[in-house]
Structures are given as structure tokens and as C-alpha cells.
């Protein structure tokens, strides 16, 4: 198989692009580096395309390795034919390779192997020839034996053994399995029933349920799988059995022989029921689960990307509130850079706190006034509703202060981690959580990278997914986001640096240690960091920002392009100090006017690279997050009881899943916008319309206070 050509066809790009990308990957280049700084080489393949390419490259290389192993194994047995070898070489999936290998694979002891040990293969061959001119039992009587280990007690037993051999032979034919697998996928159903119809569970919708395998959505597969694993559901694949048996009979019964046809008909059904159907059912269930998990991982990754890329709320001294009941609410004030200024604990969320509320009010207003707080970040966990009501009641006495509800998913994981203990050794776990909540409002990316992505809570069924693949996909998303925004190397934590392309955990710690001892005044100085060699420098330098004497060090221009950047400024009439004063307004348009292709040729760089350089010189160190809508800051509070059908509200999308999106509308409970209420046209997935962090207008459809459910619509009047 030509792997390069195959990937190019799948990604609908040129083979030269794939070939170039594969070479760069094999040289140890990271995906963000290739996407940003090797556009000419790959024909501007983007980050998403490169990750898809990398995944397929690994799969297809593993496939080729497996083919080599299978061919060698069959050849060792002396059973490899040119036709079989050609079939294996042309196979495009691991499943087909395993189907072709099945007849030659070392099998456990089966009914067929026992029959072969008894010498019944000639009788099986006789039946398969379909030339019998007398009752099969007459022929079978010749195989009755009392030889030790090969006992055959009757003609019926001999025939049964021979049919076991034929049944296994039928089940081993790769073409049959391919046909049965395909037809079951196209026409089969997944049938779900309850183990106990009277049991209360969240799976009641599936107690008597069936759906076509071809159309069942991934989130339903994952829900059914979980219900099955928790012993509430029984799941079966219902295949078009009659059609399959007719197909097998047509292939196997080649003569209308009155003596053999009845036996072969029964044998075909036995082969299907006992050997083929259970295996195909396992494969189909496995494929459905794999596809559902792949889809869920993609949704999780997309949601994580949008969460990490939420705009920071800069320039605000922030009070972080980690809500609690019995142990009180933990409070932490951080300045504009995230440095902790003051901490405390307030008691105001329980009825028995009434006597303490005046003290808590004075405490919080004092913290706000002393530190000139302008924003309050409240975690959305336990006691969030009560905390929000109390904080909102104070704001009339704190002009200019607004609050925002912040997802605290993963905050407790971070606050109990070794990283948090190292960062805040003087604070207990709960106070660290309050600091984290405040900081994640100020800069979501810098704070959230400290937490295992799986703990952030923007996916669905994440604990049921393939953990290695999920972790790989999510770390790739984090790496892309961090590289897209860039990292200020003078202030970045080691945990943030770890997610920069080309920087390992050990190297991140080396950078921080070197910085703390020597300071870092230029990108070039990074080469002095222990273990940061030429390759690592090449991969990471463009994503690290250093505010020193060279203004290019604070931009996304890679050091390898500094000469071209300076030459471009000179050619277009800009002095070197022009960049020190800020962005060079109009340089991109001026370069376009002068002829980008001509300039690129003169400066010895690619046209796409030169365009990126000019764009960066115009807006040096720009943050792509600034172009997105900022989170909604509030000064009042709503309760579920305040909501009425038809009410129009503004909210922030907190999570996007296969069947809709959860929106924070300023009530303790997020509302659900079902996919059917997201647009006035058909959409296949909610991500076509909304993303995590989007600020949207919604209308209340229904409120169920008892079940704590809010139904919303993004289409006015859609119920």
C-alpha cells in the first residue's frame, strides 16, 4: 500500500503535501511548529489536518507491520500462495488482514480440531463435494472406531464431527465475513431490553428500545454501553439472518444433492449461529463503540479548545470565591497578574449563618475596598447559588464591581496536587481552590493547563472512553492552544511551559530554574538552558515571548526569520525602532502593494512565511483570544423560580454535547438547548452552531424546579 497516496486521498490534499509533512514528523518536528513555520513545505496544512495525518500515518504503518507478520507466519507454515499474499498486501483495514489470517492462526482446541484428530476430514471433504449417491450415514459408518483417542461410536457421531469441520471452514472464509459484517451494519438493528423492567435508573428510555445500526448516534451507544455495564440493560445485535443464510447457501451448496444438501443446510446455520454471528456481533459492538468514542473524543477536544481559548478578563483585581456550606466559603484576592493579595473564609450560605452574615458582609466589602477589587469570580459547585445571592446583595455597596460564575471543574483536583502545594505551600487545599477560581477568570488558559484535561468537565462519558487516546488527543489540543497564544517565558509556570511545542516536563523545569537564577533577556539566551538543544530551540522558540532589547523576541516571528523581518522593514522604509513603539500599522498592506511574491523572492523566504511576518509586525504578540466574545459579567441574580416560558436571556455556553448544549444563564442550574432548538434549519451536530464560551441569546421553553431542569431554545418561539 502506498501510505502517502492513501492519506492524501483521505485528506483530499496533494501527495507532495503529505510526503513533506511525514518527513518533518519523522525528523521530530511538532505539529504546532509544522503548522506555523513550515507552511511552504506542506502547502499550508493546518493543525487539524496535520493531527489527522499523524493519526492515520501511525495506523497505516501499524497495518503494514501486521501484514508483514501475517505473511511471514503463513509462509512459515508453507501455506502462502501468491493469491493470498496479494490479498493481504491489498487489504486496507486491520479487520480484513485478521480475516485473511484466521484460517492459519493457531486456534484453541475446538469441536472441529477434535473431529480432525479423529480422522474425520475425509468424510467432511466427501460431504462438501456434494457427489454422494447414497445416504451419508452409510459412508460415515466407515469412520466408526474404538482406537484410543480417536473414538467414534456411531455413524451419526462421525457425521456430526465432519459437519463441525465444515462449519469451521465456512466461518473462516474472509469473503463471507466481509459480506455478513457489511450487511449487518447496513440492515441490522441494535436491540436493547431491561434486565428488570421495574428497576429505577437513568436508562429507562432504553428498557424496550431498538435502532438501526447504520444510524444510531454515538452518544446513544455510549449510554447503552454504560447501562449494560451497570447491569440494567441487555444488548443484542439483530442481523438479517434469513438473507445471510441464503447468501451462504448459494456460496456453499453448489449441487442439488438429496443426500448432502440437508446436512449442508443445517451445517451452514450452525456455522452462522455458533461461530460467525457471535464474532460479528462482538466486532460490530466494538466498531460502534470505537466510532462513538472517537466522536466523543473529538467533541471533548473541540470543547476543550474553545474553553482554553476563552478571552481572559485582563486588568482586574479579582476576588475568587470557592463556595461551601459547613466549612464556609473560601476567599482569595489576586491582583492583575494573579499574585495573591489576601485570603479568608466567610460564613454566609447556611440558615444558621444568619448571625455571621453581617460580619461576612463587612469582611468581603473590606477585602474589595482594601485591594480595589473590580471583579468577583464565583465557583459553580456546591453552595454556588447561595454564594451568588449573597455576593450580588453586596454589590450595590461596591460600585464598579461585577461578578461572573466560573466553572470550578477540576479546581479541587488542582488544589490537592503536588503542583499546587509547590506553588502555594502556605495555603491549605481549599484556599488554593479559591485562588485557582480567581485566576481562571483572569486567564483561563494559563490556569486550566495545570489541570488534567479529563477533569475539566467539557465532554461526555469521558470515563468510558479509551483513556490513552483521550489523553493523547487532549494533550494535543492543549499544546495547540498554548502555542497559538504564545507564552511569556519571563513569568510562565513550568506547567504552562510543558505544553509548549518541543518542551518536555524536565526541560520546562530547567527553563524555570535557569530563569529564576539568571533571568532571560532574549530568545537567544534560551540556548544556554541545560538540555535545550538546537532541535528543541527550533521547535519552541517561536512560541515563547521574551520582552527584551530585541522587539522581535516578543512576537510570533521565528528567530530563523529575523533577518527576513528586518530586511522587510528596511525595504518598506521602516526604521528598526518602529517596532519598539508598537505595531507597524499598514505594513501588511504595503507589502501586498509592493508584491508579496516579488518581496519573498528577494528576501529568500516563502510567500506565506513573509505574509505571516508582515501580519505579526503589524500586530506584534497579538492574542487570538481577544477576537472572541468576553464572558458575561453580572451584577444581579436570578433564581429558577424567576424564569418564565418565553423569557429572553443572555448566557454563556458551558458544554457542547452530541444532543445539545448547556448554557449558563445566571441561574445555579445550566439550561439545556436541545439540538432541535438550536437553529431554524437542520444541523447534524450542535458544534455547527455553538462553541464552548460563546455568548448566546436564548429563550426559556420550560422549567422543572423539582427535577432542576431548564429547557431553552436559541430560536425564538421554538418549543
XYZ file of C-alpha atoms in Angstrom, residues 96 99 173-187 240-248 251 272 276 280 284:
31
model
C -9.581 -7.661 6.786
C -9.986 -12.225 8.492
C -13.762 -17.629 4.778
C -12.788 -13.946 4.727
C -15.234 -13.005 1.935
C -18.162 -14.459 3.885
C -17.262 -12.481 6.988
C -16.884 -9.290 4.964
C -20.334 -9.755 3.406
C -22.015 -10.636 6.729
C -20.329 -7.758 8.540
C -21.365 -5.270 5.839
C -24.971 -6.456 5.547
C -25.394 -6.486 9.329
C -24.093 -2.911 9.522
C -26.436 -1.798 6.745
C -29.604 -3.665 7.694
C -30.913 -10.109 8.675
C -30.348 -13.807 9.342
C -32.533 -15.240 6.556
C -30.744 -13.173 3.942
C -27.337 -14.170 5.323
C -28.229 -17.873 5.304
C -29.434 -17.624 1.701
C -26.145 -15.985 0.739
C -24.076 -18.690 2.491
C -21.896 -19.993 -1.959
C -23.536 -18.872 11.382
C -19.898 -16.369 12.808
C -19.553 -10.490 14.064
C -19.892 -4.636 15.360
